[in-house]
PDB file of C-alpha atoms in Angstrom:
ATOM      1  CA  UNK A   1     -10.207  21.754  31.051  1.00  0.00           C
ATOM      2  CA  UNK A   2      -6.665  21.441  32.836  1.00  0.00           C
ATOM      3  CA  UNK A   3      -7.862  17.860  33.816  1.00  0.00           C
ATOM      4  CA  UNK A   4      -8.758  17.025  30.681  1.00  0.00           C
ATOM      5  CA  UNK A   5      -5.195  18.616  29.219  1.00  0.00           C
ATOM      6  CA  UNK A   6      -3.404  16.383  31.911  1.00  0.00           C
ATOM      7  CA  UNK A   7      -5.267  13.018  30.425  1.00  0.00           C
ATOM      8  CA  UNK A   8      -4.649  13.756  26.944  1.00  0.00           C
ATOM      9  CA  UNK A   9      -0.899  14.656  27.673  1.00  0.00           C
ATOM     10  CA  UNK A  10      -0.981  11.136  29.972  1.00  0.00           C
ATOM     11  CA  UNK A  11      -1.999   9.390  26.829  1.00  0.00           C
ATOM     12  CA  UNK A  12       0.347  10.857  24.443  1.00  0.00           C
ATOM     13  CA  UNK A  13       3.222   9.630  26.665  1.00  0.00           C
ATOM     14  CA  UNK A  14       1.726   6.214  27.322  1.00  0.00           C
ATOM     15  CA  UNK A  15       1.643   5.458  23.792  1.00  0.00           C
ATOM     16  CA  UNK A  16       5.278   7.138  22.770  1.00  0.00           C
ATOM     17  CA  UNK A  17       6.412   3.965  25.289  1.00  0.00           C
ATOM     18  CA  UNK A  18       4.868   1.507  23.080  1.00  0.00           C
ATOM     19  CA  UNK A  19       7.019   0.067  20.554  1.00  0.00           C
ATOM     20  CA  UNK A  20       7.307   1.158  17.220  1.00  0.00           C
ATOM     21  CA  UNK A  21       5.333  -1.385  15.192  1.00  0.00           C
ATOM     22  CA  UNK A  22       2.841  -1.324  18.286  1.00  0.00           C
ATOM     23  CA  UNK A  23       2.173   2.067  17.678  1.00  0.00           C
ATOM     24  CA  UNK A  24       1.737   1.321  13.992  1.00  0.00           C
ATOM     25  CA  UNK A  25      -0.895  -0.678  14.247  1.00  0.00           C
ATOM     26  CA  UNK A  26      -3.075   1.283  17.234  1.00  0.00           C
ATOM     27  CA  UNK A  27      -6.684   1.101  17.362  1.00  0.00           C
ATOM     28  CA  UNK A  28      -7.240   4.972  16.414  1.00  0.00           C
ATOM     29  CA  UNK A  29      -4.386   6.339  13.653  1.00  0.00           C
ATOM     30  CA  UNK A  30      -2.280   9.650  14.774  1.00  0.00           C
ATOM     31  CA  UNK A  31      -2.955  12.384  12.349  1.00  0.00           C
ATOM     32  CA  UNK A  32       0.755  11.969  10.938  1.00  0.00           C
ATOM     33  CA  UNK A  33      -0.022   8.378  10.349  1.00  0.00           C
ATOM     34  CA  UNK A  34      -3.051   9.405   8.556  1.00  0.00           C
ATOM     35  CA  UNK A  35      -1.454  11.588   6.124  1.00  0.00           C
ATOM     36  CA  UNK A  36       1.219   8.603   5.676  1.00  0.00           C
ATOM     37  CA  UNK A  37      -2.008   6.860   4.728  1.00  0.00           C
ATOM     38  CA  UNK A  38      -2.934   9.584   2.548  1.00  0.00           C
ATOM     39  CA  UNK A  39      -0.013   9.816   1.249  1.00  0.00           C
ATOM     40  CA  UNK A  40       0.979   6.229   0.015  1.00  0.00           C
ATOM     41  CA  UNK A  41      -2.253   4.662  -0.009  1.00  0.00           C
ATOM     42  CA  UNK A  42      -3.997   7.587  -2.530  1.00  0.00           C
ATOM     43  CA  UNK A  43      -1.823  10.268  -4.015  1.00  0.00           C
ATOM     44  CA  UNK A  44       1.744   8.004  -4.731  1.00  0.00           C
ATOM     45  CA  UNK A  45       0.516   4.758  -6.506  1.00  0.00           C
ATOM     46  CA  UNK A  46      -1.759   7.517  -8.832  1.00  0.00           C
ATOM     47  CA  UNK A  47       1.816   8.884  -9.352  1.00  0.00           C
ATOM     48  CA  UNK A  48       3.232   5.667 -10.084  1.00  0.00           C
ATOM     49  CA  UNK A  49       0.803   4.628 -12.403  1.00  0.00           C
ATOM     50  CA  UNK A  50       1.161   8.350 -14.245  1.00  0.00           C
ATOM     51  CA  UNK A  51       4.602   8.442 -14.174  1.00  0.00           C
ATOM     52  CA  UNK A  52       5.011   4.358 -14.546  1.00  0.00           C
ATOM     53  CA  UNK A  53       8.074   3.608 -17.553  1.00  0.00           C
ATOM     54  CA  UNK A  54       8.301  -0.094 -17.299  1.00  0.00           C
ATOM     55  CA  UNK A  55       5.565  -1.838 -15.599  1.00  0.00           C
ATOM     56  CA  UNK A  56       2.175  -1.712 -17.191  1.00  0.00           C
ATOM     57  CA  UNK A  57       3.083   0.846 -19.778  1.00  0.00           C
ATOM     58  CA  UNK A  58       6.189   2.306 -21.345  1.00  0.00           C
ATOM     59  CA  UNK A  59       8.269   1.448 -24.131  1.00  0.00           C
ATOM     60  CA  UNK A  60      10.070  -1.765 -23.311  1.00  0.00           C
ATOM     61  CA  UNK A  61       7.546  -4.513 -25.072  1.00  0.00           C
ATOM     62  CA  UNK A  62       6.120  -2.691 -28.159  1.00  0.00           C
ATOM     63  CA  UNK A  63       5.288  -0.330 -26.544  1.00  0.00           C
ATOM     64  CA  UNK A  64       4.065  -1.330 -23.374  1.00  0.00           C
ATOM     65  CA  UNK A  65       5.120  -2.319 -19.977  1.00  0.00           C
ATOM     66  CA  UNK A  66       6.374  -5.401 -18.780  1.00  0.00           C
ATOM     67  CA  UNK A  67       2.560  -6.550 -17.167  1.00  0.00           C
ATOM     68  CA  UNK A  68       0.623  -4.336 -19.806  1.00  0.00           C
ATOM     69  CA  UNK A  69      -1.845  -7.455 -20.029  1.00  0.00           C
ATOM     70  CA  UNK A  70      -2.608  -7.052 -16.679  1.00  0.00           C
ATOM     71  CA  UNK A  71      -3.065  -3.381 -16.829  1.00  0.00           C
ATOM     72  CA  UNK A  72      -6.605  -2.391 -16.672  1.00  0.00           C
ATOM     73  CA  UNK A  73      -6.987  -5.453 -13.241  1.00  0.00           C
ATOM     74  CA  UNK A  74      -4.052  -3.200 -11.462  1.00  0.00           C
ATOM     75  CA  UNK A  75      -5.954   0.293 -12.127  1.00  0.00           C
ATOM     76  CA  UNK A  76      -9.402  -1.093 -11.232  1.00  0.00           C
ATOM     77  CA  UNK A  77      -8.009  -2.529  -8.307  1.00  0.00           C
ATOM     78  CA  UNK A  78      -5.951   0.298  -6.723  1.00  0.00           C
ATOM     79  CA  UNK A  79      -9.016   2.532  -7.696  1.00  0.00           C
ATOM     80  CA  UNK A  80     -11.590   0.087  -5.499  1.00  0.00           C
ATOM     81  CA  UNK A  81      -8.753   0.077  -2.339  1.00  0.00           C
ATOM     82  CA  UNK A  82      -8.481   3.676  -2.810  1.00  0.00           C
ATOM     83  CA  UNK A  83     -11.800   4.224  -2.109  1.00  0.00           C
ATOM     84  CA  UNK A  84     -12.447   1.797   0.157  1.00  0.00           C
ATOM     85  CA  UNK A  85      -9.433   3.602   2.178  1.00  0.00           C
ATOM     86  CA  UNK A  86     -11.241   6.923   1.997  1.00  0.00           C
ATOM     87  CA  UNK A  87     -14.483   5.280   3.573  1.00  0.00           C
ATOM     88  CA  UNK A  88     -12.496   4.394   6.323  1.00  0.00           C
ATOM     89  CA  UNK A  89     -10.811   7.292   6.978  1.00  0.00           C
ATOM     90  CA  UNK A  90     -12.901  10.046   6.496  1.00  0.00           C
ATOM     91  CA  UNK A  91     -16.439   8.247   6.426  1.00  0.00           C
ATOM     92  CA  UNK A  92     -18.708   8.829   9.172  1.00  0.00           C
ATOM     93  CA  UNK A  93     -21.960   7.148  10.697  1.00  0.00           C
ATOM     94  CA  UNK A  94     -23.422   4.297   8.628  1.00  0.00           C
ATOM     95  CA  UNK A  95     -20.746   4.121   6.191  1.00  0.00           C
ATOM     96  CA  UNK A  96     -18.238   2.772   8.642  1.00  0.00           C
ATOM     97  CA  UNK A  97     -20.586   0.858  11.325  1.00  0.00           C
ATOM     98  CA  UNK A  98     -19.732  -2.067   9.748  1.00  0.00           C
ATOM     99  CA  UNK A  99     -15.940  -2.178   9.007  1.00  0.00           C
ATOM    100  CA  UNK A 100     -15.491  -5.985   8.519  1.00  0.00           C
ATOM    101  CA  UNK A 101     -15.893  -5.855   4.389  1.00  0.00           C
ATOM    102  CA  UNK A 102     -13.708  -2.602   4.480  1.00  0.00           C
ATOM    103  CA  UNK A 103     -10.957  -5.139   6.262  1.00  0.00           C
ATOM    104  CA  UNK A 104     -11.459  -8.061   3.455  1.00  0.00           C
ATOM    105  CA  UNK A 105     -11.103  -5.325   1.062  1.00  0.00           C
ATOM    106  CA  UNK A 106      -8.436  -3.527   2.342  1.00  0.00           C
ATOM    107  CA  UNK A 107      -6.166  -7.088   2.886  1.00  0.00           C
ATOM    108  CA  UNK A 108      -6.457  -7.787  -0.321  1.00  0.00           C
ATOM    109  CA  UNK A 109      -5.204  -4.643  -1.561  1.00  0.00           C
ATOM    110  CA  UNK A 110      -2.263  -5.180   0.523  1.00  0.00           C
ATOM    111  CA  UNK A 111      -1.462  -8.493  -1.063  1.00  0.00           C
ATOM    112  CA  UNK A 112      -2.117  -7.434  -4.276  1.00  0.00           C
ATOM    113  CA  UNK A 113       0.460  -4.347  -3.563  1.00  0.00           C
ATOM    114  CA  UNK A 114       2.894  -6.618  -2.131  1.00  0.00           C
ATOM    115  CA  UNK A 115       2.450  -9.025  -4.740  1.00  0.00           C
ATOM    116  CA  UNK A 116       3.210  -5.843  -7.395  1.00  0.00           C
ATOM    117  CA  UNK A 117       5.918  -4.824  -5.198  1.00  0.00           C
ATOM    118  CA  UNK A 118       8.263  -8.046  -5.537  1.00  0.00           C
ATOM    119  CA  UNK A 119       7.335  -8.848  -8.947  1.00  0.00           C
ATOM    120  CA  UNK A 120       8.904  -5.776 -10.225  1.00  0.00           C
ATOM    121  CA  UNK A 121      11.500  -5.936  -7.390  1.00  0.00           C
ATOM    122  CA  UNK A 122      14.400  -6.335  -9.611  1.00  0.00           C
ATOM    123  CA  UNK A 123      13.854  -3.691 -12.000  1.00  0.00           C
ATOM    124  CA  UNK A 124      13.504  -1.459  -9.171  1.00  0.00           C
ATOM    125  CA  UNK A 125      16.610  -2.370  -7.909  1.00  0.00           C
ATOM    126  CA  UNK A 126      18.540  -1.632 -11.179  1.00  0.00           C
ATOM    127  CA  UNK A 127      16.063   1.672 -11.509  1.00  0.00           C
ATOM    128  CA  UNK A 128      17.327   2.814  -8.173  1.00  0.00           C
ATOM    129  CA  UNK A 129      21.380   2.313  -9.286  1.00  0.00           C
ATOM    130  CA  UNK A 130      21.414   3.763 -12.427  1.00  0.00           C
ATOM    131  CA  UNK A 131      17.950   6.162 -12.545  1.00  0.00           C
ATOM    132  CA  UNK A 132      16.037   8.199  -9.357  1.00  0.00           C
ATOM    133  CA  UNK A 133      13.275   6.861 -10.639  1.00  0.00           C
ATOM    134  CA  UNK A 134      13.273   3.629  -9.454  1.00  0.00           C
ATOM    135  CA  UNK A 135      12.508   5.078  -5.924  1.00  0.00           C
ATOM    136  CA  UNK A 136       8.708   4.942  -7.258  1.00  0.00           C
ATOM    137  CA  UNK A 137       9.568   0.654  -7.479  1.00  0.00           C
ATOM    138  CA  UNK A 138       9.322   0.314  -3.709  1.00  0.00           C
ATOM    139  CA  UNK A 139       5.945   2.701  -3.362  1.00  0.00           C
ATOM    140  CA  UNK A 140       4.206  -0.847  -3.752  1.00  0.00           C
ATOM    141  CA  UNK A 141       5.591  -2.231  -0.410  1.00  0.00           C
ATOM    142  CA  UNK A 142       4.438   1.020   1.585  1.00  0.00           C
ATOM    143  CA  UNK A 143       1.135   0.861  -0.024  1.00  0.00           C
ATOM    144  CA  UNK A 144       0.839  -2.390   1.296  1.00  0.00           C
ATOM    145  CA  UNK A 145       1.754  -1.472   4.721  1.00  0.00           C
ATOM    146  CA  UNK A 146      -0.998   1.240   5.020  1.00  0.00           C
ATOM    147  CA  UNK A 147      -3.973  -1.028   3.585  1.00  0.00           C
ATOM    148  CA  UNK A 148      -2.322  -4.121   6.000  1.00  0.00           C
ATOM    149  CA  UNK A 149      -2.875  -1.270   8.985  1.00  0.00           C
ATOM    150  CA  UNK A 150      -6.000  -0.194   7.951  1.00  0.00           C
ATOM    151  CA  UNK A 151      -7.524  -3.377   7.112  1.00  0.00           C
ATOM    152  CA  UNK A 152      -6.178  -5.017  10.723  1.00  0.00           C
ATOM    153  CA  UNK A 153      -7.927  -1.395  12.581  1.00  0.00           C
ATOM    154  CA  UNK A 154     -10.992  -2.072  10.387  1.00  0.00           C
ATOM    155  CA  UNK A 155     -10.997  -5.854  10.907  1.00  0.00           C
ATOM    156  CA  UNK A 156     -10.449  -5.399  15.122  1.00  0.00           C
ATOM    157  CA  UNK A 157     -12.925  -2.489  15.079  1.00  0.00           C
ATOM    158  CA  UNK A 158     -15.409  -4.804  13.502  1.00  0.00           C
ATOM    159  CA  UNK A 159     -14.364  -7.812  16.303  1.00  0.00           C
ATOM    160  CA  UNK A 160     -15.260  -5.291  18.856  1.00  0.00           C
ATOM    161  CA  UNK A 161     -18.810  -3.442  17.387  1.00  0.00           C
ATOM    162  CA  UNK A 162     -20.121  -6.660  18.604  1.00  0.00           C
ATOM    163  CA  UNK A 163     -22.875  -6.369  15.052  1.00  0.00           C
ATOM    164  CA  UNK A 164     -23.604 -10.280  14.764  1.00  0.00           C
ATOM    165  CA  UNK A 165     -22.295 -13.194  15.257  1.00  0.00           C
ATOM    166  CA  UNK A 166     -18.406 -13.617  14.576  1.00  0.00           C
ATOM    167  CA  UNK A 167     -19.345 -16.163  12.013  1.00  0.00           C
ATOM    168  CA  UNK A 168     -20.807 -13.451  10.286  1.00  0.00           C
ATOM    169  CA  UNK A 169     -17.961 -10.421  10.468  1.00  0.00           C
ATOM    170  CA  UNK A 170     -15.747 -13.463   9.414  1.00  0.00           C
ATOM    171  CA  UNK A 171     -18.196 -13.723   6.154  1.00  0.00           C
ATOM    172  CA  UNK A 172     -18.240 -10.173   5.734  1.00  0.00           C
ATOM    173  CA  UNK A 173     -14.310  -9.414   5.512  1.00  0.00           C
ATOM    174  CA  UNK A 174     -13.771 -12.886   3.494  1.00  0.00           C
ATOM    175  CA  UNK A 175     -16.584 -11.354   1.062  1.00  0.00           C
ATOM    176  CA  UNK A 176     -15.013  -8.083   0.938  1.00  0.00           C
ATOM    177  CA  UNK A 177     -11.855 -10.048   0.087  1.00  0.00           C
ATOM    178  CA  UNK A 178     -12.807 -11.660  -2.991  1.00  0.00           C
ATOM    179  CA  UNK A 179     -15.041  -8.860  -4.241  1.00  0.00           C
ATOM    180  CA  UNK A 180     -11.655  -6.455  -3.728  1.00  0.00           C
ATOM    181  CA  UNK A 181      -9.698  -9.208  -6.021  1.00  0.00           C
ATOM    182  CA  UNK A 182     -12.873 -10.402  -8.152  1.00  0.00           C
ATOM    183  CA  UNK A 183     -14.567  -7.645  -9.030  1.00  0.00           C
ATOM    184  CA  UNK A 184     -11.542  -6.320 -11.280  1.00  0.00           C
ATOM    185  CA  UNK A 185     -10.729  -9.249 -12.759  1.00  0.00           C
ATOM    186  CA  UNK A 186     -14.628  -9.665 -14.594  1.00  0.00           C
ATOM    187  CA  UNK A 187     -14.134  -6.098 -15.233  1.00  0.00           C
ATOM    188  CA  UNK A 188     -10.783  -7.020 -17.327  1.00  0.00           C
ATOM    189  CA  UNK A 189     -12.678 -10.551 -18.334  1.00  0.00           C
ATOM    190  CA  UNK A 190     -15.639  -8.724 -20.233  1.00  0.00           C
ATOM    191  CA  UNK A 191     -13.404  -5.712 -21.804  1.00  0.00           C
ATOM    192  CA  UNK A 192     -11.599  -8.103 -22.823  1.00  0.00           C
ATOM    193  CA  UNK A 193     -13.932  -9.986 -24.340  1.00  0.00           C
ATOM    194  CA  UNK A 194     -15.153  -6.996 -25.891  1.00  0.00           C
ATOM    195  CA  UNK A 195     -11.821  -5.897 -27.388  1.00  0.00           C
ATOM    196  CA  UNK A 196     -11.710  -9.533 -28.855  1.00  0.00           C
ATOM    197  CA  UNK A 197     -14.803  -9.140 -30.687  1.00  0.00           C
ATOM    198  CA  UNK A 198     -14.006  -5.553 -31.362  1.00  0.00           C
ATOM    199  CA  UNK A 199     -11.085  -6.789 -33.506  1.00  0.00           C
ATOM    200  CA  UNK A 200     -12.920  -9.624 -35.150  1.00  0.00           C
ATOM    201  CA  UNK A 201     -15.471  -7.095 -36.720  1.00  0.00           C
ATOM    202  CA  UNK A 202     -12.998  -5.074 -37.803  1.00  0.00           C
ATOM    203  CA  UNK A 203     -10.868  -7.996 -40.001  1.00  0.00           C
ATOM    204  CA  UNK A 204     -14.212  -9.026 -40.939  1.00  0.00           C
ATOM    205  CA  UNK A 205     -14.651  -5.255 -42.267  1.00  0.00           C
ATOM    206  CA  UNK A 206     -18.093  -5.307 -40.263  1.00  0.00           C
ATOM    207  CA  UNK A 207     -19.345  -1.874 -38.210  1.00  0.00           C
ATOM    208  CA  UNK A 208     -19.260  -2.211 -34.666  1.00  0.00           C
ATOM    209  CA  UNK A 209     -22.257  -1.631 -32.773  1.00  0.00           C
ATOM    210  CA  UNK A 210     -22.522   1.578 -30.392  1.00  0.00           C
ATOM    211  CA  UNK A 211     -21.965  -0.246 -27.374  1.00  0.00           C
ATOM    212  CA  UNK A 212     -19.238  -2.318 -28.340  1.00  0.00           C
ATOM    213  CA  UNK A 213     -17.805   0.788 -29.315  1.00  0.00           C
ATOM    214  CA  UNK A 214     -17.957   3.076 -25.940  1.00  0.00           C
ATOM    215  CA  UNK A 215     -16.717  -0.166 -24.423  1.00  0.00           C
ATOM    216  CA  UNK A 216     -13.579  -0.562 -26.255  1.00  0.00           C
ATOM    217  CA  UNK A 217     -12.661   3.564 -26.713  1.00  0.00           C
ATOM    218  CA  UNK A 218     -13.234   3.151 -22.342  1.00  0.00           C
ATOM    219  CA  UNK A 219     -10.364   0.473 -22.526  1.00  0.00           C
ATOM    220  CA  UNK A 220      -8.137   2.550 -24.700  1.00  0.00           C
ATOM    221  CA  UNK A 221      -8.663   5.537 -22.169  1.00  0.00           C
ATOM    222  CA  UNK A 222      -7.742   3.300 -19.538  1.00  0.00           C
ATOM    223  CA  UNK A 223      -4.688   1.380 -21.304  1.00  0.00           C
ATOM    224  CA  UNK A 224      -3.726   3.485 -24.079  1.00  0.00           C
ATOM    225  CA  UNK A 225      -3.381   2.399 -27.473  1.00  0.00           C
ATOM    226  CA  UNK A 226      -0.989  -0.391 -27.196  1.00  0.00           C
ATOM    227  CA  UNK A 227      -4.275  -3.277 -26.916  1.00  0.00           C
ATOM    228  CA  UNK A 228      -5.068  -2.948 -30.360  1.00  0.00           C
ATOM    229  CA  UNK A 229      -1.332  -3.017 -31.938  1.00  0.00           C
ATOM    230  CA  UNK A 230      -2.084  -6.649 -33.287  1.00  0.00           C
ATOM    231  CA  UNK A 231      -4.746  -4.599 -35.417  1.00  0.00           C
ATOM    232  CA  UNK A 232      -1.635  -2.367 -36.192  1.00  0.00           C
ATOM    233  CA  UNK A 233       0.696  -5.625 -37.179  1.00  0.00           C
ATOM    234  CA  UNK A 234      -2.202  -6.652 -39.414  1.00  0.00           C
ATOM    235  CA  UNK A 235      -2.371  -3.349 -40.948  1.00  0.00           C
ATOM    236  CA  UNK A 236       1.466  -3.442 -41.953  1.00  0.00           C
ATOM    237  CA  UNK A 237       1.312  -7.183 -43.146  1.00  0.00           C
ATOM    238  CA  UNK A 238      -1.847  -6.698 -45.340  1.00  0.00           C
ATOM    239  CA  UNK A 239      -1.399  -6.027 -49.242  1.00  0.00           C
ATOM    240  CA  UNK A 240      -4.986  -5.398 -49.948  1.00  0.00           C
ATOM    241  CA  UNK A 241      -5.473  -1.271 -50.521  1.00  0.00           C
ATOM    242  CA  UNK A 242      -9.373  -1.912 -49.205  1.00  0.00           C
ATOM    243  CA  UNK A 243      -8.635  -4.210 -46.485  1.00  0.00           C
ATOM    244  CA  UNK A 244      -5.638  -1.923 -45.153  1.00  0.00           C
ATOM    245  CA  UNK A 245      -8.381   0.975 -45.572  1.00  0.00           C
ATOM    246  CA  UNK A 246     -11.019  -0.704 -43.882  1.00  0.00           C
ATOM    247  CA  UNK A 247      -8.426  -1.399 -40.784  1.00  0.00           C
ATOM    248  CA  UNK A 248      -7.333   2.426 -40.638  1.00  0.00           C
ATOM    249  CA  UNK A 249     -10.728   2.928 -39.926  1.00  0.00           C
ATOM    250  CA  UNK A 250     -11.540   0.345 -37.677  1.00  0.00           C
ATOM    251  CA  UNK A 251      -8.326   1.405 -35.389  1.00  0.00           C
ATOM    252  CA  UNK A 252      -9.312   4.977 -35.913  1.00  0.00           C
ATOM    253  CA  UNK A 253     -12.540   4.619 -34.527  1.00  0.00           C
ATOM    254  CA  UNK A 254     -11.438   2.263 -31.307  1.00  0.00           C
ATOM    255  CA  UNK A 255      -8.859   5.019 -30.739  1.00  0.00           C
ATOM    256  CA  UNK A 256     -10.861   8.305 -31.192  1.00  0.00           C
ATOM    257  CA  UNK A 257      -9.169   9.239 -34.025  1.00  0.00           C
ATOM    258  CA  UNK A 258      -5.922   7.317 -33.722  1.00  0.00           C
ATOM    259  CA  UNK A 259      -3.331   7.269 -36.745  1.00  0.00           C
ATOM    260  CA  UNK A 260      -2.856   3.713 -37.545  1.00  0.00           C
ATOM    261  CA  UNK A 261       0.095   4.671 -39.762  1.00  0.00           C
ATOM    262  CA  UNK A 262       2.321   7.198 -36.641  1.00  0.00           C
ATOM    263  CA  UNK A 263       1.600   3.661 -34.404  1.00  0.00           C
ATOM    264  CA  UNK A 264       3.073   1.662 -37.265  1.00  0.00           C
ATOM    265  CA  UNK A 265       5.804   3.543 -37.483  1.00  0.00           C
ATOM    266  CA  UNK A 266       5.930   4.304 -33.459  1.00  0.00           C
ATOM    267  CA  UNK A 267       6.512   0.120 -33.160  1.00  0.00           C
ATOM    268  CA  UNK A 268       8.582  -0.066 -35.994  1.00  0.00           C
ATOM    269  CA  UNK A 269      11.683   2.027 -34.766  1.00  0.00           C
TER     270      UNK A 269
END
């Protein structure tokens, strides 16, 4: 037991005189760093996107953020590196044998955070001057750090399993690349599409279908109201008392109950 005391102590003080982004970026993670990981990879950018006043919603552009468009692609992303974070840090056995389409996955989430991170760099900037809360700007660039560590871990732990050819693990992580950046965007694609369609059955005063409808009431859950305010600009140009009707009750169906008129009048001030 005192041996094995001695090694462990040996250890600690071998890799204290490594260098600082050496130690970053370790083969096995310290438990502080994996509580940073925790930390900024999980619990912060959910805060960020709860707490977000500019960026994908807010009240800046009618309503909604500066990259509201782009909205639903950011939260299905962060929610796929999230998990695929949590497989690699707390998974055991099969679930981590083969790490190389965790790596893919997790690169991409750090390009996509850095890519977030310096597109809303200068609001952060003037957040951070004038309000505290533009602190939660630069979460982006730390998020990126811990899936860029835990991807390279994943990606050298998968060099060294030795599981098939390194054509192969090469395959695997650029797979779990474009699946990480892919998958979200047919996600937005097709609710999208649905939304579209949504909206053209409602101007055409038809009733949408059942499935058409869970779609579109699971995109305002995810986005809020503000993809359906053309509906809402339609509503306020329109002169016809049925037509106007039969768009109340399109929008309050789409929104689970949603008062066309307190939107109106939300976007109007």
């Amino acid at each position: 037991m005192e041996e094995l005391s001695i090694e462990g102590a040996r250890c600690v003080r071998a890799r204290r005189t490594r260098g600082f982004w050496r130690r970053q970026f370790d083969d096995a993670p310290t438990p502080t760093q994996r509580r940073f990981d925790v930390l900024f990879g999980v619990v912060m950018p959910v805060l960020c996107f709860y707490f977000d006043p500019i960026v994908f919603k807010g009240g800046l552009v009618d309503g909604g953020g500066l990259y509201r468009p782009h909205q639903l692609y950011a939260y299905t992303i962060s929610a796929v590196e999230m998990v695929a974070l949590c497989t690699l840090l707390f998974a055991t056995g099969r679930a981590r044998s083969r790490p190389a389409a965790l790596a893919g996955m997790l690169l991409a989430g750090a390009a996509f955070s850095l890519a977030v991170g310096l597109a809303i760099l200068p609001f952060s900037v003037i957040g951070l001057v004038f309000f505290l809360a533009g602190l939660l700007g630069f979460v982006p660039f730390l998020t990126a750090f811990v899936y860029l560590r835990n991807g390279w871990r994943a990606a050298g732990a998968a060099g060294r399993a030795g599981v098939g050819s390194p054509a192969r693990v090469g395959l695997a992580l650029v797979c779990g690349f474009v699946f990480a950046l892919g998958a979200p965007a047919f996600v937005q694609m097709s609710v999208k599409s649905e939304v579209a369609a949504a909206l053209a059955d409602a101007r055409a005063g038809r009733e949408l279908s059942q499935g058409r409808l869970r779609t579109v009431r699971m995109a305002t859950v995810a986005t809020g109201p503000a993809a359906y305010d053309e509906l809402v600009w339609e509503y306020h140009e329109e002169r016809h008392a049925e037509r106007r009707g039969r768009l109340a009750k399109a929008y309050a169906e789409i929104t689970v109950g949603g008062d066309i008129e307190q939107r109106l009048q939300l976007l109007l001030d």
